Coordinates of C-alpha atoms in Angstrom, one line a residue:
M1 CA 128.3 117.5 126.1
T2 CA 126.1 118.2 123.1
P3 CA 123.6 115.4 122.6
T4 CA 123.9 113.4 119.4
R5 CA 121.2 114.4 116.9
Q6 CA 119.0 111.5 116.1
R7 CA 119.2 110.5 112.4
D8 CA 115.9 110.9 110.5
P9 CA 114.4 107.6 109.6
L10 CA 114.6 106.3 106.1
F11 CA 111.4 107.1 104.2
G12 CA 110.1 109.2 107.1
V13 CA 108.1 112.4 106.9
L14 CA 109.3 114.8 104.2
P15 CA 110.1 118.4 105.1
W16 CA 107.0 120.6 104.4
P17 CA 108.5 122.7 101.6
E18 CA 109.7 119.5 99.9
R19 CA 106.3 118.0 100.4
Q20 CA 104.6 120.9 98.7
A21 CA 106.9 120.9 95.7
L22 CA 106.5 117.1 95.4
S23 CA 102.7 117.3 95.4
E24 CA 102.7 119.8 92.5
A25 CA 105.2 117.7 90.5
L26 CA 103.4 114.4 91.0
R27 CA 100.0 115.9 90.2
T28 CA 101.1 116.8 86.7
E29 CA 103.1 113.6 86.2
T30 CA 100.2 111.4 87.3
V31 CA 97.7 113.1 84.9
G32 CA 100.3 112.9 82.1
G33 CA 101.0 109.3 82.9
L34 CA 97.3 108.4 82.5
V35 CA 97.3 110.2 79.1
L36 CA 100.6 108.4 78.2
L37 CA 99.0 105.1 79.1
G38 CA 96.0 105.9 76.9
A39 CA 98.3 106.8 74.0
A40 CA 100.2 103.5 74.3
V41 CA 96.9 101.6 74.3
V42 CA 95.7 103.5 71.2
A43 CA 99.1 102.9 69.4
L44 CA 99.0 99.2 70.1
F45 CA 95.3 98.9 69.0
W46 CA 96.0 101.0 65.8
A47 CA 99.1 99.1 64.8
N48 CA 97.4 95.8 65.2
S49 CA 94.1 96.8 63.6
P50 CA 92.9 96.7 59.9
W51 CA 94.0 100.3 59.7
S52 CA 97.7 99.5 60.5
E53 CA 98.8 100.6 57.0
A54 CA 97.4 104.1 57.7
Y55 CA 99.3 104.2 61.0
E56 CA 102.6 103.4 59.2
Q57 CA 101.9 106.0 56.5
I58 CA 101.3 108.7 59.0
R59 CA 104.3 107.6 61.1
H60 CA 106.6 107.8 58.1
F61 CA 105.2 110.9 56.5
H62 CA 107.9 113.5 56.1
F63 CA 107.7 117.3 56.4
G64 CA 109.9 120.1 57.6
I65 CA 112.5 122.5 56.1
P66 CA 115.0 120.5 54.0
V67 CA 117.4 123.4 53.5
L68 CA 117.9 123.4 57.3
G69 CA 118.4 119.7 57.4
L70 CA 115.0 119.3 59.2
D71 CA 113.0 117.2 56.7
L72 CA 111.9 114.5 59.2
S73 CA 109.2 111.9 59.5
V74 CA 106.4 112.3 62.0
A75 CA 108.0 109.6 64.2
H76 CA 111.3 111.5 64.1
W77 CA 109.7 114.8 64.9
T78 CA 108.1 113.3 68.0
A79 CA 111.3 111.6 69.1
D80 CA 113.8 114.3 68.3
G81 CA 111.5 117.4 68.6
L82 CA 108.8 116.8 71.2
L83 CA 111.0 114.7 73.5
A84 CA 113.4 117.7 73.7
V85 CA 110.6 119.4 75.6
F86 CA 110.4 116.3 77.9
F87 CA 114.1 116.5 78.5
L88 CA 113.9 120.3 79.2
I89 CA 111.5 119.5 82.1
A90 CA 113.9 116.7 83.1
G91 CA 116.8 119.2 83.2
I92 CA 114.7 121.6 85.3
E93 CA 113.8 118.9 87.8
L94 CA 117.4 117.7 88.0
K95 CA 118.6 121.3 88.6
R96 CA 115.9 121.8 91.3
E97 CA 117.0 118.5 93.0
L98 CA 120.6 119.6 92.9
V99 CA 119.9 123.1 94.3
V100 CA 117.0 122.7 96.7
G101 CA 116.0 119.1 96.7
E102 CA 117.2 115.6 97.8
L103 CA 120.4 115.9 95.8
R104 CA 121.6 119.2 97.3
T105 CA 123.8 117.5 100.0
P106 CA 125.8 114.3 99.9
A107 CA 123.9 112.9 102.9
T108 CA 120.5 113.2 101.3
A109 CA 121.7 112.4 97.8
A110 CA 123.5 109.2 98.7
L111 CA 120.5 106.9 98.9
P112 CA 118.7 107.8 95.6
V113 CA 122.0 108.2 93.7
I114 CA 123.3 104.8 94.8
A115 CA 120.0 103.2 94.2
A116 CA 119.7 104.7 90.7
L117 CA 123.3 103.8 89.7
C118 CA 122.7 100.2 90.8
G119 CA 119.4 100.3 89.0
M120 CA 121.2 101.2 85.8
A121 CA 124.3 99.0 86.2
V122 CA 122.5 95.8 87.1
P123 CA 120.1 95.9 84.1
A124 CA 123.0 96.7 81.7
A125 CA 125.0 93.8 83.2
L126 CA 122.1 91.3 82.9
Y127 CA 121.4 92.5 79.3
T128 CA 125.1 91.9 78.4
L129 CA 125.2 88.5 80.1
T130 CA 121.9 87.3 78.5
A131 CA 122.7 88.7 75.0
S132 CA 126.2 87.2 75.1
A133 CA 124.9 83.8 76.2
G134 CA 122.6 83.8 73.2
G135 CA 125.1 85.1 70.7
G136 CA 123.2 88.4 70.3
S137 CA 124.3 92.0 69.8
L138 CA 125.4 94.0 72.8
D139 CA 124.2 97.3 71.3
G140 CA 121.0 97.4 73.4
W141 CA 122.8 97.4 76.8
A142 CA 121.3 100.8 77.7
V143 CA 117.7 100.0 76.7
P144 CA 116.5 98.5 80.1
M145 CA 118.3 101.2 82.2
A146 CA 115.6 103.9 82.4
T147 CA 112.6 104.2 84.6
D148 CA 109.4 106.0 83.3
I149 CA 108.1 108.0 86.2
A150 CA 104.9 109.1 84.5
F151 CA 104.0 105.5 83.6
A152 CA 104.9 104.3 87.1
L153 CA 102.6 107.0 88.6
A154 CA 99.9 106.1 86.2
V155 CA 100.1 102.5 87.6
L156 CA 99.8 103.9 91.1
A157 CA 96.7 105.9 90.1
V158 CA 95.1 103.0 88.3
I159 CA 95.5 100.6 91.3
S160 CA 94.5 103.4 93.7
T161 CA 97.2 102.8 96.2
H162 CA 98.0 105.3 99.0
L163 CA 101.7 105.2 98.7
P164 CA 103.3 107.6 101.4
S165 CA 104.8 110.8 100.1
A166 CA 108.4 109.8 101.1
L167 CA 108.2 106.7 98.9
R168 CA 106.8 108.7 96.0
A169 CA 109.6 111.3 96.5
F170 CA 112.2 108.6 96.4
L171 CA 110.7 107.2 93.2
L172 CA 110.7 110.7 91.6
T173 CA 114.3 111.4 92.6
L174 CA 115.4 108.0 91.4
A175 CA 113.8 108.7 88.0
V176 CA 115.5 112.1 87.8
V177 CA 118.9 110.5 88.3
D178 CA 117.9 107.8 85.8
D179 CA 117.1 110.6 83.3
L180 CA 120.5 112.1 83.8
G181 CA 122.1 108.7 83.1
A182 CA 120.0 108.3 80.0
I183 CA 120.9 111.7 78.8
L184 CA 124.7 111.1 79.3
I185 CA 124.3 107.7 77.5
I186 CA 122.5 109.2 74.5
A187 CA 125.1 112.0 74.3
V188 CA 128.1 109.8 74.6
F189 CA 127.2 106.5 73.0
F190 CA 124.7 107.5 70.3
T191 CA 126.5 110.4 68.7
S192 CA 128.1 109.8 65.3
G193 CA 129.3 111.9 62.4
L194 CA 129.8 115.1 64.3
N195 CA 129.4 118.4 62.5
F196 CA 131.6 120.6 64.6
W197 CA 130.3 123.9 63.0
A198 CA 126.8 123.0 64.0
L199 CA 127.9 121.8 67.4
G200 CA 129.9 125.0 68.0
G201 CA 126.8 127.0 67.0
A202 CA 124.7 125.0 69.5
V203 CA 127.3 125.6 72.3
A204 CA 127.4 129.3 71.5
G205 CA 123.6 129.4 71.7
L206 CA 123.8 127.8 75.1
V207 CA 126.4 130.3 76.3
L208 CA 124.1 133.1 75.2
F209 CA 121.2 131.4 77.0
Y210 CA 123.4 131.3 80.1
F211 CA 124.3 135.0 80.0
L212 CA 120.6 136.0 79.4
Q213 CA 119.8 134.1 82.6
R214 CA 122.9 135.6 84.4
F215 CA 121.9 139.2 83.6
R216 CA 118.2 138.5 84.5
V217 CA 116.9 139.1 81.0
R218 CA 113.2 138.3 80.8
G219 CA 110.8 137.8 77.9
W220 CA 109.9 134.7 76.0
W221 CA 110.7 136.4 72.7
W222 CA 114.4 136.0 73.7
Y223 CA 114.3 132.4 74.8
V224 CA 111.9 130.6 72.5
P225 CA 113.7 131.5 69.2
L226 CA 117.1 130.9 70.8
G227 CA 115.9 127.5 72.2
V228 CA 114.6 126.5 68.8
A229 CA 117.9 127.5 67.1
V230 CA 120.0 125.6 69.7
W231 CA 117.8 122.5 69.2
A232 CA 118.1 122.7 65.4
L233 CA 121.9 123.2 65.6
M234 CA 122.2 120.3 68.0
Y235 CA 120.2 118.1 65.7
N236 CA 122.4 118.9 62.8
S237 CA 125.6 118.5 64.8
G238 CA 125.1 114.7 65.2
V239 CA 124.4 114.9 68.9
H240 CA 120.9 113.7 69.7
A241 CA 118.7 116.8 69.7
T242 CA 117.1 116.0 73.2
V243 CA 120.5 117.0 74.7
A244 CA 119.7 120.6 73.9
G245 CA 116.5 120.4 76.0
V246 CA 118.3 119.1 79.2
A247 CA 121.1 121.6 78.7
M248 CA 118.7 124.5 78.7
G249 CA 116.8 123.1 81.7
L250 CA 120.1 122.9 83.7
I251 CA 120.9 126.5 82.8
L252 CA 117.6 128.0 83.9
R253 CA 117.9 129.7 87.3
T254 CA 116.2 127.8 90.2
T255 CA 116.9 130.3 93.1
R256 CA 114.8 133.4 93.7
D257 CA 116.1 137.0 93.7
K258 CA 115.0 139.4 96.4
G259 CA 111.4 140.4 95.7
E260 CA 110.9 137.6 93.1
E261 CA 107.8 135.4 93.5
T262 CA 109.0 132.5 91.4
T263 CA 112.2 131.5 89.6
P264 CA 112.6 131.3 85.8
A265 CA 112.8 127.5 86.1
A266 CA 109.6 127.3 88.1
R267 CA 107.8 129.6 85.6
V268 CA 109.0 127.5 82.6
S269 CA 108.1 124.3 84.3
H270 CA 104.6 125.6 85.3
R271 CA 103.9 126.6 81.7
V272 CA 105.6 123.8 79.8
H273 CA 105.2 120.8 82.1
P274 CA 101.5 120.2 81.2
F275 CA 102.4 120.3 77.5
S276 CA 105.3 117.9 78.0
A277 CA 103.3 115.4 80.1
G278 CA 99.9 115.8 78.3
V279 CA 101.0 116.2 74.6
A280 CA 104.7 115.7 73.8
V281 CA 105.3 112.4 75.6
P282 CA 101.9 110.9 74.6
L283 CA 102.5 111.8 71.0
F284 CA 105.9 110.1 71.1
A285 CA 104.3 107.0 72.6
L286 CA 101.6 107.1 69.9
F287 CA 104.1 106.7 67.2
A288 CA 106.8 104.7 69.1
A289 CA 104.7 102.1 70.9
G290 CA 102.8 100.8 67.8
V291 CA 104.3 97.4 67.5
S292 CA 102.9 94.0 66.6
V293 CA 101.7 91.9 69.5
S294 CA 100.9 88.8 67.4
G295 CA 102.0 85.4 68.6
D296 CA 105.0 85.5 66.2
A297 CA 106.1 88.9 67.5
L298 CA 105.9 87.7 71.1
K299 CA 107.8 84.6 70.1
H300 CA 110.7 86.8 69.1
V301 CA 110.8 88.4 72.6
F302 CA 111.6 85.1 74.2
A303 CA 113.5 83.5 71.3
D304 CA 115.8 86.3 70.1
P305 CA 118.7 87.2 72.5
E306 CA 118.4 91.0 72.3
P307 CA 114.7 91.3 73.1
L308 CA 115.0 88.6 75.8
A309 CA 118.0 90.5 77.3
V310 CA 115.9 93.7 77.4
L311 CA 113.1 91.8 79.2
V312 CA 115.4 90.3 81.8
G313 CA 117.1 93.6 82.3
L314 CA 113.9 95.5 82.9
V315 CA 112.1 92.9 85.1
A316 CA 115.0 91.3 87.0
G317 CA 117.8 93.8 86.6
K318 CA 115.9 96.9 87.4
I319 CA 114.1 95.5 90.4
L320 CA 117.2 93.8 91.9
G321 CA 119.4 96.8 91.2
V322 CA 117.2 99.4 92.8
F323 CA 116.4 97.2 95.8
L324 CA 120.0 96.1 96.5
G325 CA 121.3 99.7 95.9
T326 CA 118.8 101.0 98.4
Y327 CA 119.6 98.3 101.0
L328 CA 123.4 98.8 100.6
A329 CA 123.1 102.5 100.8
A330 CA 121.1 102.3 104.0
R331 CA 123.6 99.9 105.5
Y332 CA 126.5 102.1 104.5
T333 CA 124.9 105.3 106.0
K334 CA 123.5 103.3 108.9
A335 CA 120.1 104.7 108.2
R336 CA 117.2 103.1 110.0
L337 CA 114.1 102.3 108.1
N338 CA 110.8 104.0 109.0
P339 CA 109.3 101.7 111.7
D340 CA 105.9 101.9 109.9
L341 CA 107.5 100.3 106.8
A342 CA 109.3 97.1 105.9
W343 CA 112.0 96.2 103.4
A344 CA 109.2 94.4 101.5
D345 CA 107.8 97.9 100.8
V346 CA 111.1 99.0 99.3
F347 CA 111.1 95.9 97.1
S348 CA 107.6 96.6 96.0
L349 CA 108.6 100.2 95.1
A350 CA 111.6 98.8 93.2
T351 CA 109.2 96.8 91.0
L352 CA 107.8 100.1 89.7
A353 CA 111.3 101.0 88.5
G354 CA 111.1 98.1 86.1
I355 CA 108.6 100.2 84.1
G356 CA 110.8 101.6 81.4
F357 CA 108.8 103.2 78.6
T358 CA 109.6 106.6 77.0
V359 CA 113.4 106.7 77.3
S360 CA 113.7 102.9 76.8
L361 CA 111.8 103.1 73.5
L362 CA 113.9 106.0 72.4
I363 CA 117.2 104.3 73.2
G364 CA 115.8 101.1 71.5
E365 CA 115.3 103.0 68.3
L366 CA 118.8 104.5 68.5
A367 CA 120.5 101.2 69.3
F368 CA 118.8 99.2 66.6
P369 CA 118.5 101.2 63.4
D370 CA 117.0 98.2 61.6
P371 CA 113.2 98.6 61.9
A372 CA 112.5 94.8 62.4
E373 CA 115.1 94.5 65.2
A374 CA 113.8 97.8 66.8
E375 CA 110.2 96.5 66.7
H376 CA 111.2 93.3 68.5
V377 CA 113.1 95.3 71.1
K378 CA 110.3 97.7 71.6
T379 CA 107.9 94.8 72.1
A380 CA 110.2 93.5 74.8
V381 CA 110.1 96.9 76.5
L382 CA 106.3 96.8 76.5
V383 CA 106.1 93.2 77.8
G384 CA 108.7 93.9 80.5
S385 CA 107.0 97.1 81.6
F386 CA 103.7 95.3 81.7
V387 CA 105.1 92.5 83.8
A388 CA 106.8 94.9 86.2
A389 CA 103.6 97.0 86.5
T390 CA 101.5 93.9 87.2
L391 CA 103.9 92.7 89.8
A392 CA 104.0 96.1 91.4
A393 CA 100.2 96.3 91.5
V394 CA 100.0 92.9 93.3
L395 CA 102.7 93.7 95.9
L396 CA 101.6 97.3 96.6
R397 CA 97.9 96.5 96.9
R398 CA 98.7 93.9 99.6
R399 CA 100.1 96.7 101.8
N400 CA 97.6 99.3 100.9
R401 CA 95.9 99.3 104.3
V402 CA 99.2 100.3 105.9
Y403 CA 99.8 103.0 103.2
R404 CA 96.3 104.4 103.7
R405 CA 96.9 104.8 107.5
L406 CA 100.2 106.6 106.9
C407 CA 98.6 108.9 104.3
E408 CA 95.8 109.8 106.6
E409 CA 98.3 110.6 109.3
E410 CA 100.4 112.7 106.9
N411 CA 97.3 114.7 105.7
R412 CA 95.3 115.1 108.9
D413 CA 94.6 118.8 109.4
E414 CA 92.2 119.1 112.4
D415 CA 92.7 122.9 112.8
A416 CA 92.1 123.5 109.1
D417 CA 95.0 125.9 108.7
G418 CA 96.3 124.3 105.4
I419 CA 99.3 122.6 107.1
P420 CA 99.0 119.0 108.2
D421 CA 99.2 118.5 111.9
I422 CA 102.2 116.2 111.7
Y423 CA 104.3 119.2 110.9
Q424 CA 103.1 121.1 114.0
T425 CA 103.3 118.7 116.9
G426 CA 106.1 117.0 118.8
A427 CA 109.4 115.6 117.7
R428 CA 108.2 114.5 114.3
A429 CA 107.4 118.1 113.5
D430 CA 111.0 119.1 114.4
G431 CA 112.3 116.4 112.1
A432 CA 109.9 117.2 109.3
A433 CA 110.7 120.9 109.4
R434 CA 114.5 120.3 108.9
G435 CA 116.0 120.8 105.5

């Protein structure tokens, strides 16, 4: 009789290839998160300083090519243009997860997908309940649904916690699924006045992009002009332009041909990811996070139903949704928690999911076209993210001694061969090598 294979523990040691890919992705995201954090601080200081008028003038300064329908303000260029680069990387990361990562099989995908779906549904439900109780608008139901992985990693870097790689991987995969949800929401619910000629042109451009990948055509001079054209057509179609970015990211090939050192997706990610994390997203934050933090502005967060609903959705909804989703998924799959961890650690990780910045600010602007309403909602996003980050810092630091021990065990390499010893000894090496 064949012995039953022991199920790998929940948040156990990652397979070595997955661990290597994770380390590279998190390194860029963490540095980008610190730059993002700095940009947000500069935006808040600038918008509340004696030079706030200059900030508004720059933010609303228009330039572009009017004949192509691209005469946009600086704020719109950063939201519709630069964030398309961010969503290109999101599309690549999603494709990688689907093909070679945690989402490639139903068994490994169940936990992060269920946790992410609950982490989107519960905040939306709490927003709806809170806004309805106060007689407010339900238009902002999607604002508290997204997790900002870069900001969350920046918090981890600032508090200097030694979170095990499996927990970081779960947070990253959760954010990838979150991004997919946000993209679908933007495409479906924030599209109006469709221009079918422009949309058809964008789709035709994406089909051409696909065939270029299919027939292994190489050379940036093919893809960059085509990508810009697809983005411009998507913008003029009425569909949010960032959808073009994620569509191209999903089309890029993530499997290597024989004799090929890296895939097209990996090459694009390697070259573009630093620009996205270090320039595109921080510039968006610079011109999106500049809101008033006066007493009157903060009063609106707790007095107006829409901002209050965003705050409740981010802090309570996101944390409860991710934690309950993880717990229910573990019970459903009968997964056993890593004996070195506790469910309190999962709850602490869920608090990081309450940090919703980049995508939350973007959806806030789309859901509330009135500048005054949008500013109150964005203030609520900042306050909610700050509360979640503070709570996460307190909870995670309390267990940092445990995390430090686990990280030391994960990274110990006594034979100095570049591969941690945990992947080379005993049953844990057998489990870590699988996948």
